[in-house]
Coordinates of C-alpha atoms in Angstrom, one line a residue:
Chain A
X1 CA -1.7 11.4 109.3
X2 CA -4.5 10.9 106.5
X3 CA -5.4 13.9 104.7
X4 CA -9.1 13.9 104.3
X5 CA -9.7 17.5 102.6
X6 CA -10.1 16.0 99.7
X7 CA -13.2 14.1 100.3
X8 CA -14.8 17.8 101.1
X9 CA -13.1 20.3 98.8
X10 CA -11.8 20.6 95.8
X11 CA -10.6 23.9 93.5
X12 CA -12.0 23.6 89.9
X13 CA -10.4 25.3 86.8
X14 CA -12.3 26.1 84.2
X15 CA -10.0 27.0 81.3
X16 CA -11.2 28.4 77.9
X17 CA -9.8 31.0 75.1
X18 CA -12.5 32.7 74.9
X19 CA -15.1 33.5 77.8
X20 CA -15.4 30.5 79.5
X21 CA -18.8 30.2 80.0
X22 CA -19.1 26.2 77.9
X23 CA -16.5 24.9 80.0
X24 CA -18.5 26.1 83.1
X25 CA -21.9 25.2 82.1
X26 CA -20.3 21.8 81.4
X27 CA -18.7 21.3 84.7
X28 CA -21.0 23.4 87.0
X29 CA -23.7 20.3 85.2
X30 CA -21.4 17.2 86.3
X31 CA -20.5 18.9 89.4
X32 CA -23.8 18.9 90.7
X33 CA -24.4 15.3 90.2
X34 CA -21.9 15.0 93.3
X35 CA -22.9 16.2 97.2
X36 CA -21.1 17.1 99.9
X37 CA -17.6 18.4 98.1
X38 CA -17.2 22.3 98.6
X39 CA -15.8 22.9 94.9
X40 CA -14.3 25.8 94.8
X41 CA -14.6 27.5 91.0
X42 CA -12.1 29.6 89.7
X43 CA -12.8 30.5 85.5
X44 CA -9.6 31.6 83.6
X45 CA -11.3 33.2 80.0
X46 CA -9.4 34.5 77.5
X47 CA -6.2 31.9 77.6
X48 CA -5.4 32.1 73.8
X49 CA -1.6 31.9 74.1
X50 CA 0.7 29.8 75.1
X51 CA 2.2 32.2 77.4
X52 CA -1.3 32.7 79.4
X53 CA -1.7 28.9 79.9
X54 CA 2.1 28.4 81.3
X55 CA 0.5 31.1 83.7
X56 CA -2.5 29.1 84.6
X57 CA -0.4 25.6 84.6
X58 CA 1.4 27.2 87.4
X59 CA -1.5 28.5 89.5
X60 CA -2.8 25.0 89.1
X61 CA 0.5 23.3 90.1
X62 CA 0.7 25.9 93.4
X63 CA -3.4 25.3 93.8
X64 CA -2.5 21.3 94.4
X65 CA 0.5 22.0 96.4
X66 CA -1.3 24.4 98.8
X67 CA -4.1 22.5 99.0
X68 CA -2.7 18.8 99.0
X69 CA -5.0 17.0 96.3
X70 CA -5.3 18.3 92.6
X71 CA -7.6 20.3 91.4
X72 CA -10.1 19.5 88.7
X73 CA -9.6 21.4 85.4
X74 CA -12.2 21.5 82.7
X75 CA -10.7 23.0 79.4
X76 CA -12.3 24.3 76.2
X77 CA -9.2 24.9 74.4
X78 CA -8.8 24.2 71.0
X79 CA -5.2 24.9 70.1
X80 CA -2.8 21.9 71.1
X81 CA 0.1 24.2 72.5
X82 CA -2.6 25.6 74.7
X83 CA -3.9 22.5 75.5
X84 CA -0.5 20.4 75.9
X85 CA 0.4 23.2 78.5
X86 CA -2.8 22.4 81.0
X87 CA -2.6 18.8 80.4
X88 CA 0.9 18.8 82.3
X89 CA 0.1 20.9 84.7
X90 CA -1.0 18.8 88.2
X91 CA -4.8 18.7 87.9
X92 CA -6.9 16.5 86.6
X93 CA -8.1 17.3 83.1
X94 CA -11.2 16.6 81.6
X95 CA -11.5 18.0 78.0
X96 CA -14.4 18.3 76.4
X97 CA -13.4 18.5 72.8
X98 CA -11.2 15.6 73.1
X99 CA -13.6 13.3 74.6
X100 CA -16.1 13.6 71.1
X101 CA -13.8 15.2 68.3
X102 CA -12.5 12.0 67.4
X103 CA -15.9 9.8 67.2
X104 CA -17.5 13.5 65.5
X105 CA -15.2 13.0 62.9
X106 CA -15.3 9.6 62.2
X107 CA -18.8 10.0 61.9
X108 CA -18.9 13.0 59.8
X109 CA -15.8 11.5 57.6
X110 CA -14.5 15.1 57.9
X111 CA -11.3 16.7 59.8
X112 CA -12.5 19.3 62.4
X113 CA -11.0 22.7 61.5
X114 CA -9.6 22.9 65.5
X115 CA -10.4 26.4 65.2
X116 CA -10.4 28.4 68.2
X117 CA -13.4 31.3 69.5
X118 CA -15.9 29.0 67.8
X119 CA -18.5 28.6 70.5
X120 CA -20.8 30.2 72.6
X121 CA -21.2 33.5 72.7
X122 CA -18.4 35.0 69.8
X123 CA -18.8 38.1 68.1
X124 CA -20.8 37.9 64.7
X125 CA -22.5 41.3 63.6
X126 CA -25.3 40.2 62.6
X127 CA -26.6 37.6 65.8
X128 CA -25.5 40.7 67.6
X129 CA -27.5 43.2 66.2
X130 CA -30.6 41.0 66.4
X131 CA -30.8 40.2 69.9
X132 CA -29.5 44.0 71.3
X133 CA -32.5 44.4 68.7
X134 CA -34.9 42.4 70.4
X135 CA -34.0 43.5 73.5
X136 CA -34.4 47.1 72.7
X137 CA -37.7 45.8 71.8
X138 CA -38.2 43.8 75.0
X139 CA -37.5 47.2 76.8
X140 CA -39.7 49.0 75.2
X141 CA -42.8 46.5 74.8
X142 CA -42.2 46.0 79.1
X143 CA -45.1 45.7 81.1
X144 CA -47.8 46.7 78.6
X145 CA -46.3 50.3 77.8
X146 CA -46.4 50.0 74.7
X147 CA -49.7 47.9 72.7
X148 CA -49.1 49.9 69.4
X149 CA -45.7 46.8 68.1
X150 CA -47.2 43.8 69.0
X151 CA -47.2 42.6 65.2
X152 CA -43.4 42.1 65.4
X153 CA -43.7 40.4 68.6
X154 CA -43.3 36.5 68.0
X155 CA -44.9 36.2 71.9
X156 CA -46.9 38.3 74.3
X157 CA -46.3 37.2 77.9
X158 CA -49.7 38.5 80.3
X159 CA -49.5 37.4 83.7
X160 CA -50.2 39.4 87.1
X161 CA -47.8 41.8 88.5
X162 CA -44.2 40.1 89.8
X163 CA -45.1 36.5 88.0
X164 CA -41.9 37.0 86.2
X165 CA -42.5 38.4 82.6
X166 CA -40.2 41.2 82.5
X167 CA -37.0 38.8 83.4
X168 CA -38.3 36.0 80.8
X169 CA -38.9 38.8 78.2
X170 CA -35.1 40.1 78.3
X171 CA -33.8 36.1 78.7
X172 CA -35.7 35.4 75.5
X173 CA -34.1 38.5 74.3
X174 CA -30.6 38.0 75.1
X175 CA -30.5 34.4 74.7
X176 CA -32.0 33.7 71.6
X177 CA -33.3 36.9 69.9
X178 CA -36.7 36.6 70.4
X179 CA -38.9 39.4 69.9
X180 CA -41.6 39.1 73.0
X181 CA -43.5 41.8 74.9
X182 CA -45.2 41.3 77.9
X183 CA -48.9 42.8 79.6
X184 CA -49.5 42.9 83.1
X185 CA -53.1 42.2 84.0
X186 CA -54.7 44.9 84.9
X187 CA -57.5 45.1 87.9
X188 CA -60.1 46.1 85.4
X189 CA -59.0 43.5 83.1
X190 CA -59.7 41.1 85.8
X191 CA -62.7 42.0 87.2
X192 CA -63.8 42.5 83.4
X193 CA -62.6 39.1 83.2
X194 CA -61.9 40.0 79.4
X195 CA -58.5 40.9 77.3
X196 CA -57.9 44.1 76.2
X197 CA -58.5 44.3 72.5
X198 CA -55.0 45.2 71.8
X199 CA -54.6 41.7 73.3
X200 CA -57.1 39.8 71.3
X201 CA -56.4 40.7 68.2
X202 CA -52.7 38.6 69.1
X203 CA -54.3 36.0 70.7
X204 CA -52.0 33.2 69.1
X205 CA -49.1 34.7 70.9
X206 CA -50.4 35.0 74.0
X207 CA -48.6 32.6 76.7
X208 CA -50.2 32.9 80.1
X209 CA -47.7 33.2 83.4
X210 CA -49.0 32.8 87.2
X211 CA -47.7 31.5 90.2
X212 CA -48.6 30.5 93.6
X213 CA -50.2 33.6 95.9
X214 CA -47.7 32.8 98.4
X215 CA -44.8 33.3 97.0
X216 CA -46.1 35.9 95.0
X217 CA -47.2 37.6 98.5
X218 CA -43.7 37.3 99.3
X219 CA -42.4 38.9 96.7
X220 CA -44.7 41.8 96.8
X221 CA -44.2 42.3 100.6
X222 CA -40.8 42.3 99.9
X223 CA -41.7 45.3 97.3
X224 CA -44.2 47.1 98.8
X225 CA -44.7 46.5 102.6
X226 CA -48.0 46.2 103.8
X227 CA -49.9 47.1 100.6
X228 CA -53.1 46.3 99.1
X229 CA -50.7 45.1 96.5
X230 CA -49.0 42.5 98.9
X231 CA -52.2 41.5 100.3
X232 CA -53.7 38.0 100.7
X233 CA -56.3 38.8 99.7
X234 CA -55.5 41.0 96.5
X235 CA -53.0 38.6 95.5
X236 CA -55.5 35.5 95.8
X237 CA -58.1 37.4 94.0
X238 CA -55.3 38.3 91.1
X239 CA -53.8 34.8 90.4
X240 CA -57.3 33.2 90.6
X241 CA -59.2 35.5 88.1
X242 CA -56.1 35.4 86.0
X243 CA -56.4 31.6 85.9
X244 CA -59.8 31.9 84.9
X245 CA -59.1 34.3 82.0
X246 CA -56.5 32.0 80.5
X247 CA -59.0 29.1 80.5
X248 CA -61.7 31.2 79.3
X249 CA -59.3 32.1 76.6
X250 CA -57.6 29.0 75.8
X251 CA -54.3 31.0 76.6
X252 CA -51.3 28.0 77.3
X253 CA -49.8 28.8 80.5
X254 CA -47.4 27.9 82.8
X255 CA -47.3 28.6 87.0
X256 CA -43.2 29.7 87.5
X257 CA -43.3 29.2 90.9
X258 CA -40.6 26.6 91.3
X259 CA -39.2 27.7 87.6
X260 CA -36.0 29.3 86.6
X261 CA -35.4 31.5 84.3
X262 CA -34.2 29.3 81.8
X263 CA -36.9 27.0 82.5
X264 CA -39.7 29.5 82.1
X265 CA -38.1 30.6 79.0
X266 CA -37.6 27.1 77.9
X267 CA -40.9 26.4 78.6
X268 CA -42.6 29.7 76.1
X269 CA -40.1 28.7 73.4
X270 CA -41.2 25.6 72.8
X271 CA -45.4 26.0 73.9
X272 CA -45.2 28.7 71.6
X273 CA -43.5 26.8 68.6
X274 CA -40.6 29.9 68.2
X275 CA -37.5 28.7 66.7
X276 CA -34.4 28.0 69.1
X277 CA -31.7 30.3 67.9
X278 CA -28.1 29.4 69.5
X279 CA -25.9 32.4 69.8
Chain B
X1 CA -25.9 5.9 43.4
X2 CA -24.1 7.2 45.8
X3 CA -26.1 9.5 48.6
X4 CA -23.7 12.0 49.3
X5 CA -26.3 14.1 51.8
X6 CA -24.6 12.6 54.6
X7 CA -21.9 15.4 54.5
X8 CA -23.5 18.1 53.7
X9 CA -26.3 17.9 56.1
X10 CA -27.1 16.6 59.4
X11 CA -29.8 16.5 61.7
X12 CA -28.9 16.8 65.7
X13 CA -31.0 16.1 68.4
X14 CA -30.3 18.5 71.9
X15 CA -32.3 15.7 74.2
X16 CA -32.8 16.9 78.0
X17 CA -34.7 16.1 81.1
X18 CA -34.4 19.7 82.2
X19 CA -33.7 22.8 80.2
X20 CA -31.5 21.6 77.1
X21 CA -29.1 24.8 77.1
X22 CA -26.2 22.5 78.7
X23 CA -26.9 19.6 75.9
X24 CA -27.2 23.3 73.2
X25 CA -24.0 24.2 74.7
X26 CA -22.2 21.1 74.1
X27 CA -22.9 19.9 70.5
X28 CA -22.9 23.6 69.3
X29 CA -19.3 24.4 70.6
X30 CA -18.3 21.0 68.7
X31 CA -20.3 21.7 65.8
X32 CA -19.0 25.1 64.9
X33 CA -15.7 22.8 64.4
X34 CA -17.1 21.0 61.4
X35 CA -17.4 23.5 58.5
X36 CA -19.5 22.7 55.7
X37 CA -21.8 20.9 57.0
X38 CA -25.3 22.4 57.2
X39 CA -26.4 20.9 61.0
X40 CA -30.4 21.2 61.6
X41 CA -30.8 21.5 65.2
X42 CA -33.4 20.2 67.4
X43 CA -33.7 20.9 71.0
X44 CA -36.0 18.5 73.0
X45 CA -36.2 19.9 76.8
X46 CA -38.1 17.7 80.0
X47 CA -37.5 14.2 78.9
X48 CA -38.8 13.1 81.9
X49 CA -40.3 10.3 81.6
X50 CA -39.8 6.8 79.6
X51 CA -42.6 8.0 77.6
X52 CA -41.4 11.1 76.4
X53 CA -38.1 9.3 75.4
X54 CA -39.9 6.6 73.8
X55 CA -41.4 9.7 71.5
X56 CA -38.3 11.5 70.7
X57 CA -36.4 7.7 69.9
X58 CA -39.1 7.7 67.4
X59 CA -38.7 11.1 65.8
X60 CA -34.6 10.4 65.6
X61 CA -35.7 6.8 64.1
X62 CA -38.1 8.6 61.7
X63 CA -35.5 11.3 60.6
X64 CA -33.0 8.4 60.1
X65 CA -35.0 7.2 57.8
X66 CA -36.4 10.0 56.0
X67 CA -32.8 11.2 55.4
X68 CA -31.1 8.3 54.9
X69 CA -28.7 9.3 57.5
X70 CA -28.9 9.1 61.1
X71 CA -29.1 11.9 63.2
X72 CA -26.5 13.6 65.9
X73 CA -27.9 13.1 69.4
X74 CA -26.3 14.8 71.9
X75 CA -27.8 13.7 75.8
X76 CA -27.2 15.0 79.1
X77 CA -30.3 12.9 80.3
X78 CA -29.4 11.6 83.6
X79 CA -31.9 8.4 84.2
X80 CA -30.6 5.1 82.8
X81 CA -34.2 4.2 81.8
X82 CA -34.4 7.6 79.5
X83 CA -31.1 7.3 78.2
X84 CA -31.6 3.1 77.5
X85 CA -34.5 4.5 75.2
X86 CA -32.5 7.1 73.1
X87 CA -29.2 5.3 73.2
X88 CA -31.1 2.4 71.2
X89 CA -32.9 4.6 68.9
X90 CA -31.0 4.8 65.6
X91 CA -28.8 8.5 66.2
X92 CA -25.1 8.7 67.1
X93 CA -26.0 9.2 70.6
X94 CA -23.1 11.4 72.9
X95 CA -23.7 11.2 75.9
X96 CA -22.2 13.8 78.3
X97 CA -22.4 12.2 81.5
X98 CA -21.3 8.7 80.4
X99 CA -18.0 10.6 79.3
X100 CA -17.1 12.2 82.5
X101 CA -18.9 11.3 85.2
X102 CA -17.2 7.9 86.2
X103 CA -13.5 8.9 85.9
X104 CA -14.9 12.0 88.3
X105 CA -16.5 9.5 90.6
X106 CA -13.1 7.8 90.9
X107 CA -11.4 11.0 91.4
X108 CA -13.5 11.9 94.1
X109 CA -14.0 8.9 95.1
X110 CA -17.9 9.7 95.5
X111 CA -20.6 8.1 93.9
X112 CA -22.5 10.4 91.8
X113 CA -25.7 11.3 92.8
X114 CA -27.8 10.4 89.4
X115 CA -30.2 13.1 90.2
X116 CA -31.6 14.6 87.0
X117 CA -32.4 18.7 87.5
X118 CA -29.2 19.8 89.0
X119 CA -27.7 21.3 86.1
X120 CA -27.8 24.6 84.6
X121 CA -30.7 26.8 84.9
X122 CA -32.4 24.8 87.8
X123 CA -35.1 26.6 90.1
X124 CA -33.6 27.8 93.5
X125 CA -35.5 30.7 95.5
X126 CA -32.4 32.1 96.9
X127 CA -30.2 32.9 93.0
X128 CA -33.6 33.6 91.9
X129 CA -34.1 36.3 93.9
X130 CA -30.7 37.7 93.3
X131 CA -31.0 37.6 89.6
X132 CA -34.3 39.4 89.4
X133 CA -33.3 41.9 92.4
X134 CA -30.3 42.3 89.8
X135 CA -32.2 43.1 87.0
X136 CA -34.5 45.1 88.0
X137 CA -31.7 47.2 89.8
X138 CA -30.3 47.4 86.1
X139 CA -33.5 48.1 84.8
X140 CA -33.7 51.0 87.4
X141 CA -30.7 52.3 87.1
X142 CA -29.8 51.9 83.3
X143 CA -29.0 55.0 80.7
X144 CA -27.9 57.6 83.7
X145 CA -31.4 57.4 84.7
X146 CA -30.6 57.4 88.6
X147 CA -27.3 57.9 90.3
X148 CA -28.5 57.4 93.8
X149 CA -27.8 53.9 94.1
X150 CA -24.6 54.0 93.0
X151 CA -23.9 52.4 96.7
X152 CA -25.4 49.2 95.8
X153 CA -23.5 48.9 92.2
X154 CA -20.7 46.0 91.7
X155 CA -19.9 47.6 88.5
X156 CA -20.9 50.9 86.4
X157 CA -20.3 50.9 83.0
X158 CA -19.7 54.3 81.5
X159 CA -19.6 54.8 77.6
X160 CA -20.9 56.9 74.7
X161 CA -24.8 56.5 73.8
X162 CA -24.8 52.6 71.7
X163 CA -21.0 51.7 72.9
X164 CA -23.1 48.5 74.7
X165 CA -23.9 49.5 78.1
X166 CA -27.4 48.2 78.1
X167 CA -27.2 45.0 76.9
X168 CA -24.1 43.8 79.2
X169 CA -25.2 45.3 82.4
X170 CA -28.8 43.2 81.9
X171 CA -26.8 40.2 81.0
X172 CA -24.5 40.6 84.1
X173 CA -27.9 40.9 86.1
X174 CA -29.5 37.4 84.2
X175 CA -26.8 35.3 84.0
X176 CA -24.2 36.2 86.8
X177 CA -26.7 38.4 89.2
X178 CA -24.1 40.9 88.9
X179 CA -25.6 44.3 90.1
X180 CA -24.4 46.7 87.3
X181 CA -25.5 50.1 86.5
X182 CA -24.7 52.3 83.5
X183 CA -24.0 55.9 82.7
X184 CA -23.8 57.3 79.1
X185 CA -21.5 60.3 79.3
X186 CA -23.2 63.3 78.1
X187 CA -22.1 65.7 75.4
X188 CA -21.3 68.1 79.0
X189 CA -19.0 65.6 80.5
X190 CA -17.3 65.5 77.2
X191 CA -17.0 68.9 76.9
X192 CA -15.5 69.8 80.5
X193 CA -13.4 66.3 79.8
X194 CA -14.8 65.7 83.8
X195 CA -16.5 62.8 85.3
X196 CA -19.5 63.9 87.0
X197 CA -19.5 64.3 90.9
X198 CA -21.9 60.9 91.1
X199 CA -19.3 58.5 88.7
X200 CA -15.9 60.0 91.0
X201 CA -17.3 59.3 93.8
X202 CA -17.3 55.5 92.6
X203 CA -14.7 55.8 90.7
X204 CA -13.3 52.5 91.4
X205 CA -16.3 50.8 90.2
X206 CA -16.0 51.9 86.9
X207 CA -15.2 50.4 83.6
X208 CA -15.3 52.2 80.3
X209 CA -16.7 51.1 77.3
X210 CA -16.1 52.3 73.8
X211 CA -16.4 51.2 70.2
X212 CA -15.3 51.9 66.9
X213 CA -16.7 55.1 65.7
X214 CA -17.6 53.3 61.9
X215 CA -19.5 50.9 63.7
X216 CA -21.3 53.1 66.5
X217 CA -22.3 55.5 63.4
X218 CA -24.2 52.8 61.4
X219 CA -25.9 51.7 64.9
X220 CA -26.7 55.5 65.1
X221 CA -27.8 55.4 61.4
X222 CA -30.4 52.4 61.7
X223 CA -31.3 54.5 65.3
X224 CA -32.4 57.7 63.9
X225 CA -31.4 58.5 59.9
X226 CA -29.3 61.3 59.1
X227 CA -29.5 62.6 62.3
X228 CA -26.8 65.0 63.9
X229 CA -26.8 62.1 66.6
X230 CA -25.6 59.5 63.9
X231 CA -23.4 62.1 62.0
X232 CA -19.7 60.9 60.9
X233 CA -18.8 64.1 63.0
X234 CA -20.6 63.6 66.2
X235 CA -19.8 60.2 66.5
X236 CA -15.5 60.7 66.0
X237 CA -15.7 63.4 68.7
X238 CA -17.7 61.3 71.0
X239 CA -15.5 58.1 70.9
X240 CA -12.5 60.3 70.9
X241 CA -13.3 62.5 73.6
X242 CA -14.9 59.4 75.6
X243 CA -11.2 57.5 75.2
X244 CA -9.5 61.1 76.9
X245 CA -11.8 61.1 79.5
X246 CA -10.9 56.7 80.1
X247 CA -7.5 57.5 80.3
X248 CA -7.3 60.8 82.0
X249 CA -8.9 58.9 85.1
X250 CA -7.5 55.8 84.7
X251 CA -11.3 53.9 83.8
X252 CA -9.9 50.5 81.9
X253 CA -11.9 50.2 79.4
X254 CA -13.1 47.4 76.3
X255 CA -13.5 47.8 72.6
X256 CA -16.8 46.0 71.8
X257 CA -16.9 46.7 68.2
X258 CA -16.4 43.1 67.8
X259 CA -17.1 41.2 70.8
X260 CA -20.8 39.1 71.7
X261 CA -22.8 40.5 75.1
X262 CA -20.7 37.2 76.4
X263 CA -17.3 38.3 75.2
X264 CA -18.0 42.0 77.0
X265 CA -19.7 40.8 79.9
X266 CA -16.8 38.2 81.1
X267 CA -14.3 40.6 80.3
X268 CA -16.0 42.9 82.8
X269 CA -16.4 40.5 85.4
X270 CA -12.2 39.5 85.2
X271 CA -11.0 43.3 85.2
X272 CA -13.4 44.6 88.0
X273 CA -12.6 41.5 89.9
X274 CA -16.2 40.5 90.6
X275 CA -17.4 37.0 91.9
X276 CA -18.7 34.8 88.5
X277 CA -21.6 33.6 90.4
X278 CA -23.3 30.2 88.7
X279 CA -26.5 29.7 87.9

């Protein structure tokens, strides 16, 4: 009898000492280049001794006997007992250092320091303190509260109600310590068909969200049922004379209908000229 | 004469169809390995078309040239006619897909699908939704604001005022759609040593955080000066009292002094057992 799970599904290991999160955006990126196989993810952070990855060789080893074909394990570890201990183990391993160390230091003509808790997302005080700091701001700049601190601000989103400002405004925040605020548009700015001065006087950092009435109908329903505020009609009127506005402006925007996060925030980072911090 | 720029500093090109942040990921965790070397990093995002590449082949050409060294270029472009146009450009291309995608196509035996826009931080209504209902239940239900919807809560982080809560429950919203809410324990709880009726009814759900009280009193200090608030006093009786009140009721609870929103956030998810969703 031919075992054909392993055409469909397949548990995948992510292994890392610290929090796991390259070796997953790694994988979770070649993984989706292939259709039709249920993976099954499973992230094991933290693995920074030897003892921990004789642990995770054997949940591996029982994975492939449980589920007759090996699982695939993608490893960020930097420490060669670490590493020698999941290479054993019955998967298949893919590591990513090990594929472009070697070439990295050929090219460099230097010995990498192999030096674990390097990447993404470690501790360092100062990174830290800036984006909690520009998320404090984000928070407190949110949906036009606050007009008085938008000389720190290195952007001002404006965009319609539910066009996706506040979520952009935090990623920008968390992810690379950007300072950015964001202004809903109000009804009277709209039928004005002018920005508030407050607004004005920042023009340069102005980047322009909207999106498709439908969806945004959708969402708004979902928010308030029934309302003026989910309305065809208010919502068609909204998006359009927002449009205008930003044209009459010369504001850059960007519809986020079909957008991620990450795209969206992508998207103002580069528009907008802001450097790309990596934390 | 010798140029001896080449190890000391070094351009590197992030070059994308989509976002960048997976390419990001990538070269930084094997750049952190190389110390000494002062990398300049450039992050080009939607290389979409042959025209695009044929513009950033240029500006890697250019900076070859200017610097008399050539430049890093890390790729996760997924068209062979984009990544013809940067591979022959004069950079030390790395390409992330050539490395792992055909010994996972023979593993799977699959062909993979090619299909650029599929990794990290692609647009999909459905996690989309989640994310945002996420955060904006986090937003709702940060700083003890509300304790109604406790229900609805995967996770409530309890801590002193500044131990982190904010930061990681917004986080677990954005990147893992993780519904987290957050409770600062008041000087009264500390006091009576008692959880409030809201937390023990969730009690389960909980996860302390806490922080050392050095730390926490120059984040008070930068907060509001010479305040009773940021006094050496206050702040030892807090933490202390705060680490009682974790182990009287069993809460486990983290240390964040040094850890990164990351570090705190996976942590989290691995003690309260919580699906690492994947966006």
């Amino acid at each position: 009898m031919t075992d054909t799970r392993e055409n469909t599904r397949r548990t995948v290991f992510f292994v890392s000492d610290r929090t796991g999160i390259t070796a997953e955006t790694l994988g979770h990126s070649l993984l989706t280049q292939f259709d039709g196989i249920d993976f099954r993810p499973v992230t094991v952070p933290f693995i920074g001794s030897k003892d921990k990855a004789e642990t995770v060789a054997q949940r591996i080893n029982e994975t492939a006997a449980a589920e007759g074909v090996r699982p695939l394990v993608f490893s960020t570890l930097i420490t060669d007992e670490c590493r020698e201990v999941i290479q054993a183990a019955d998967g298949m391993y893919l590591d990513f250092f090990d594929a472009f160390i070697g070439p990295l230091e050929k090219e460099l003509d230097k010995s990498s320091s192999h030096a674990a808790g390097r990447a993404h997302g470690v501790f360092d005080a100062e990174t830290y303190t800036r984006r909690i700091d520009a998320m404090n701001y984000a928070l407190a700049n949110d949906d036009g509260v606050s007009t008085r601190h938008y000389d720190r601000a290195e952007v001002i989103l404006v965009g319609v109600s539910r066009s996706g400002k506040t979520p952009t405004c935090l990623y920008l925040a968390l992810h690379y310590g950007v300072y950015a605020a964001n202004y809903p548009l109000t009804e009277d700015d709209l039928e004005d068909g002018m920005l508030p001065k407050s607004l004005k006087t920042h023009k340069d950092k102005l980047f322009g969200l909207t999106i498709d009435p439908k969806r945004l109908q959708d969402i708004r329903q979902e928010r308030r049922p029934d309302s003026h505020y989910a309305s065809v009609r208010q919502v068609n009127y909204e998006v359009r004379e927002a449009e205008i506005l930003f044209r009459r402006y010369g504001i850059p925007f960007l519809n986020t209908t079909t957008s991620s996060v990450e795209e969206i925030a992508t998207t103002v980072i580069h528009s907008a000229g802001l450097q790309r911090r990596f934390y």
